[in-house]
Short mmCIF file of C-alpha atoms in Angstrom, two decimals:
data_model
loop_
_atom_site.label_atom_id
_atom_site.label_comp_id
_atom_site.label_asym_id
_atom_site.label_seq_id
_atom_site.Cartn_x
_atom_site.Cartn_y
_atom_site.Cartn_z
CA UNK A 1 -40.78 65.70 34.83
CA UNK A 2 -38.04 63.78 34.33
CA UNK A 3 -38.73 61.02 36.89
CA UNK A 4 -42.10 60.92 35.38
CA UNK A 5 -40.81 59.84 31.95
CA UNK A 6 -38.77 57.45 33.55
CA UNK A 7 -41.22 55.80 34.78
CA UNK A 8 -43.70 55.85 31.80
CA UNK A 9 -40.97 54.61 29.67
CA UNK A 10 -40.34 51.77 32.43
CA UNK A 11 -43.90 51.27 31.97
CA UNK A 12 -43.87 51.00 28.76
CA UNK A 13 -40.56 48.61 27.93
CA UNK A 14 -42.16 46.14 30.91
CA UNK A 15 -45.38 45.68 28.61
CA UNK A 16 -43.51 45.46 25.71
CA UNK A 17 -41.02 43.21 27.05
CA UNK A 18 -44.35 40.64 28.33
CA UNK A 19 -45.64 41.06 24.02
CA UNK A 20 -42.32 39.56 23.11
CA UNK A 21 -42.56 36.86 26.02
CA UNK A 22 -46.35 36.02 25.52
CA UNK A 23 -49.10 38.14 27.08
CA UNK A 24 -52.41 36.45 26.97
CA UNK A 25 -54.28 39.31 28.60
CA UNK A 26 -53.09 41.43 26.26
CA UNK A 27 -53.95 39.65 23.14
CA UNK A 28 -57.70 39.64 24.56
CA UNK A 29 -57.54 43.17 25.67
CA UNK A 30 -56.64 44.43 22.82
CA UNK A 31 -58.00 42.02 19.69
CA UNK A 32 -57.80 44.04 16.99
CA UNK A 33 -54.18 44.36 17.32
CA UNK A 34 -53.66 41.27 16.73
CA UNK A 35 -52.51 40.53 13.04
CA UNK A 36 -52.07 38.14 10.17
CA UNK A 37 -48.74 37.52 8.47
CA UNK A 38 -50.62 39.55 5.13
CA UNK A 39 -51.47 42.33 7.34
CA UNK A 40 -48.37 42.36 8.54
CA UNK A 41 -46.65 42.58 5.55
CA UNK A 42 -49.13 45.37 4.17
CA UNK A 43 -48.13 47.60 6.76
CA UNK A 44 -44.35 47.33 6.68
CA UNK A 45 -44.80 48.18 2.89
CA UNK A 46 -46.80 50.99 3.56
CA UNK A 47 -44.92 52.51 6.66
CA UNK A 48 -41.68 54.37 6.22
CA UNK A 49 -39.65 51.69 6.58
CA UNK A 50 -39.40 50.38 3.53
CA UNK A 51 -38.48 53.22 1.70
CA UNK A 52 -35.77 53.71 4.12
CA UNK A 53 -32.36 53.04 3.29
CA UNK A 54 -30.01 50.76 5.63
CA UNK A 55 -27.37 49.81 3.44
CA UNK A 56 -26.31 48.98 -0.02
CA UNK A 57 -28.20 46.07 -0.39
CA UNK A 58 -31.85 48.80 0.18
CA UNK A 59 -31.77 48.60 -3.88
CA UNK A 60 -32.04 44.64 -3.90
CA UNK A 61 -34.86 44.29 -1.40
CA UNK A 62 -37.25 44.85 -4.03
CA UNK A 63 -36.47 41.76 -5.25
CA UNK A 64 -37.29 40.49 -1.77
CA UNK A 65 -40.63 41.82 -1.91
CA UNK A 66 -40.97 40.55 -5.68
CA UNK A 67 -40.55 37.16 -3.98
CA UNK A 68 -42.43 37.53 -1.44
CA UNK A 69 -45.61 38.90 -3.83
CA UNK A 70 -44.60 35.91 -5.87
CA UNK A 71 -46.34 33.40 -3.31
CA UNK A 72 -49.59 35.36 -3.70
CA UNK A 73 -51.06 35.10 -0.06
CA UNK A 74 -50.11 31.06 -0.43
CA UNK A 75 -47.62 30.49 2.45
CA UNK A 76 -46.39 27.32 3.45
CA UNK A 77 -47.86 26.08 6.54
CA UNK A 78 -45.05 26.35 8.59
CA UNK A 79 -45.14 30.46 9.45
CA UNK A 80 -48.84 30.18 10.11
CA UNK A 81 -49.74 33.37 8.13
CA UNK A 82 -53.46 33.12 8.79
CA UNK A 83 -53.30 32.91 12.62
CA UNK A 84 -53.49 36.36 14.08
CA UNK A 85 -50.28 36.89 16.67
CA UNK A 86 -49.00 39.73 18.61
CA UNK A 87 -45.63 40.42 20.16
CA UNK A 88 -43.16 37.49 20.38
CA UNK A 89 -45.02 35.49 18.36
CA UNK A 90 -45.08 37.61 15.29
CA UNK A 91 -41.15 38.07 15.87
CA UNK A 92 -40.70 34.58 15.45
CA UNK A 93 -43.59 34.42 12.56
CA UNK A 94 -41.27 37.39 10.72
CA UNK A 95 -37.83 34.75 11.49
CA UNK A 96 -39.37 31.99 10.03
CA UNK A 97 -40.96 33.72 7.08
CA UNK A 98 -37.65 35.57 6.33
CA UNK A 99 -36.03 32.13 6.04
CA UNK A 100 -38.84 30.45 3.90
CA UNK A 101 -38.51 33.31 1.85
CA UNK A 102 -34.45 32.96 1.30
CA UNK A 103 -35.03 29.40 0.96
CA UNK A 104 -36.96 29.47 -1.71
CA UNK A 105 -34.75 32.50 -2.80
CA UNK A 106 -31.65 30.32 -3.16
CA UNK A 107 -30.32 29.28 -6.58
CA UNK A 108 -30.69 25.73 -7.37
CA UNK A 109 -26.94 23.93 -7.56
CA UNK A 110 -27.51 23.04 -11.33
CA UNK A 111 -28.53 26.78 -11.78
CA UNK A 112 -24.53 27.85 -10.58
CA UNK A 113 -23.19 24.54 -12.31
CA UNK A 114 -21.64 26.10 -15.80
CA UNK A 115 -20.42 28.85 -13.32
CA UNK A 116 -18.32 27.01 -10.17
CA UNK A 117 -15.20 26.11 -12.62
CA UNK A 118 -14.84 29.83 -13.47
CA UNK A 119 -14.54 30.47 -9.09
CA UNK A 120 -11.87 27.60 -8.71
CA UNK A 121 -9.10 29.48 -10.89
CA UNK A 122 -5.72 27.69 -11.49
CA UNK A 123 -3.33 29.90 -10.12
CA UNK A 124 -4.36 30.59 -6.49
CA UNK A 125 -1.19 31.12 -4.30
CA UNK A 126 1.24 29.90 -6.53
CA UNK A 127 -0.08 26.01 -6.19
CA UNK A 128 -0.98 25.53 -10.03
CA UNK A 129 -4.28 23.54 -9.24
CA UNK A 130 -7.96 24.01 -8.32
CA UNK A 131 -8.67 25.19 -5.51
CA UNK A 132 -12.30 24.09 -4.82
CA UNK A 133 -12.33 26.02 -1.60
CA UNK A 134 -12.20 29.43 -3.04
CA UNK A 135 -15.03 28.55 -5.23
CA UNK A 136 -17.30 27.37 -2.32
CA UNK A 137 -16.33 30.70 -0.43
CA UNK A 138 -16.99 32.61 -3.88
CA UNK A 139 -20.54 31.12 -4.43
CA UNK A 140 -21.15 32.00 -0.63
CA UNK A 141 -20.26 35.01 -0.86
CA UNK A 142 -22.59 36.09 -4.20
CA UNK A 143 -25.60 34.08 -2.83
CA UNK A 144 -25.46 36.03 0.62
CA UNK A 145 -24.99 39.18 -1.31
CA UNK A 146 -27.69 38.43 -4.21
CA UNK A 147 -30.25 36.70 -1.45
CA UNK A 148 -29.07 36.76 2.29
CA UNK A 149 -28.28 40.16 2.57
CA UNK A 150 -31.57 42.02 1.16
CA UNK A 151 -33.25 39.27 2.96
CA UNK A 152 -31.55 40.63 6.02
CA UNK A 153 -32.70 43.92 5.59
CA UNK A 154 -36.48 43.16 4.87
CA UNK A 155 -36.37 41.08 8.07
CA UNK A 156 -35.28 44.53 10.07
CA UNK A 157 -37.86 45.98 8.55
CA UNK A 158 -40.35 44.14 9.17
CA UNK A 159 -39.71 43.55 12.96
CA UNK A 160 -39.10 47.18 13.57
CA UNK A 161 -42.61 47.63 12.47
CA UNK A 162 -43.81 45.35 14.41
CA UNK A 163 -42.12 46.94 17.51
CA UNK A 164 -43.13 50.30 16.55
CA UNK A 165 -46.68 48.94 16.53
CA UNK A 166 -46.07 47.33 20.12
CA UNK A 167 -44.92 50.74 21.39
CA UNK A 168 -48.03 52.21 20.54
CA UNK A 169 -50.30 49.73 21.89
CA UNK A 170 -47.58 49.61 25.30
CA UNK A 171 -48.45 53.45 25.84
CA UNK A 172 -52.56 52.67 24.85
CA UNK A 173 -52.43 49.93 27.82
CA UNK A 174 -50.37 51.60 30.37
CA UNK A 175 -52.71 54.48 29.72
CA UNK A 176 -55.79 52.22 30.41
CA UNK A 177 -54.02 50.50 33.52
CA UNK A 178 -54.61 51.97 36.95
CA UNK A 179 -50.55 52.10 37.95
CA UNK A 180 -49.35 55.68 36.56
CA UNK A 181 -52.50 55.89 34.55
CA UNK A 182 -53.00 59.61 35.80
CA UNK A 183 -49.87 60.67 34.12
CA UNK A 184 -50.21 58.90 31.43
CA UNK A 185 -53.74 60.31 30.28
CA UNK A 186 -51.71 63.40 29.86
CA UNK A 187 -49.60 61.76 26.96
CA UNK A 188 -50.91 61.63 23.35
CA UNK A 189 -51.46 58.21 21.39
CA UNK A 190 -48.50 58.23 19.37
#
């Protein structure tokens, strides 16, 4: 038994592995698994996932998704969120959506203005001046943790979905394959 779920899980991480690396015969095996940057973002909201916690940040990824809800199916052209991917592709569709997202995410400069003499204190290390270093690694520091961070999370979210959805559809094709297909059949859809 055991060499047998070796080799199904071989099986399985080789066809997931070609998804991530572009599988054409895939993509028109299977067409309905293919999926939209909305769909895509409808099921990572209503999987698990986003309910689970990863850090301390978990409580500011609903601002995330505010954003995100903010652009009201109106993406820019770049992540291509009408084109229907699968695998790799919808990896690097989640990337560049993550960072359109934290662009757009990012206070202005003018926004932080009134606030950058407050970071560049006086007293730093005994040298009685500004120190406009500290304040660049303070407002660094608060935008990755307002912005950056729950950004970061969303983004793990939303490709482990993705991967859980290529596992699934690894184990449907391996099943319909010929190679191991025998043991296979005896496995249930997950």
């Amino acid at each position: 038994l055991k060499v047998v779920v070796n080799d199904m899980l071989w099986c399985i991480q080789t066809r997931i592995v070609a998804y991530l690396d572009g599988d054409l015969r895939s993509a028109l095996a299977f067409p309905e698994t293919l999926q939209t940057l909305e769909q895509e973002i409808e099921d990572e909201e209503d999987s698990e996932w986003s309910a689970q916690e990863l850090n301390f940040y978990t409580e500011k990824e609903e601002d995330w998704r505010e954003r995100i809800a903010a652009f009201e199916g109106k993406y820019p052209s770049e992540v291509q969120s009408h084109k229907k991917f699968l695998g790799g592709k919808q990896v690097h569709r989640a990337i560049e959506f993550c960072r359109v997202v934290m662009i757009e995410a990012l206070p202005g400069p003018y926004n932080l203005k009134d606030m950058v003499a407050n970071a560049t204190g006086f007293l730093g290390g005994g040298l009685q001046r500004e120190n406009w270093e500290h304040a660049m690694v303070q407002i660094c520091s608060v935008v990755m943790q307002t912005v950056a961070h729950p950004g970061v999370n969303y983004l793990v979210k939303h490709i482990g979905n993705i991967f859980r959805r290529l596992f699934r559809l690894a184990l449907a094709d391996v099943k319909r394959g010929e190679e191991f297909s025998a043991a296979f059949r005896h496995v249930p859809v997950a």
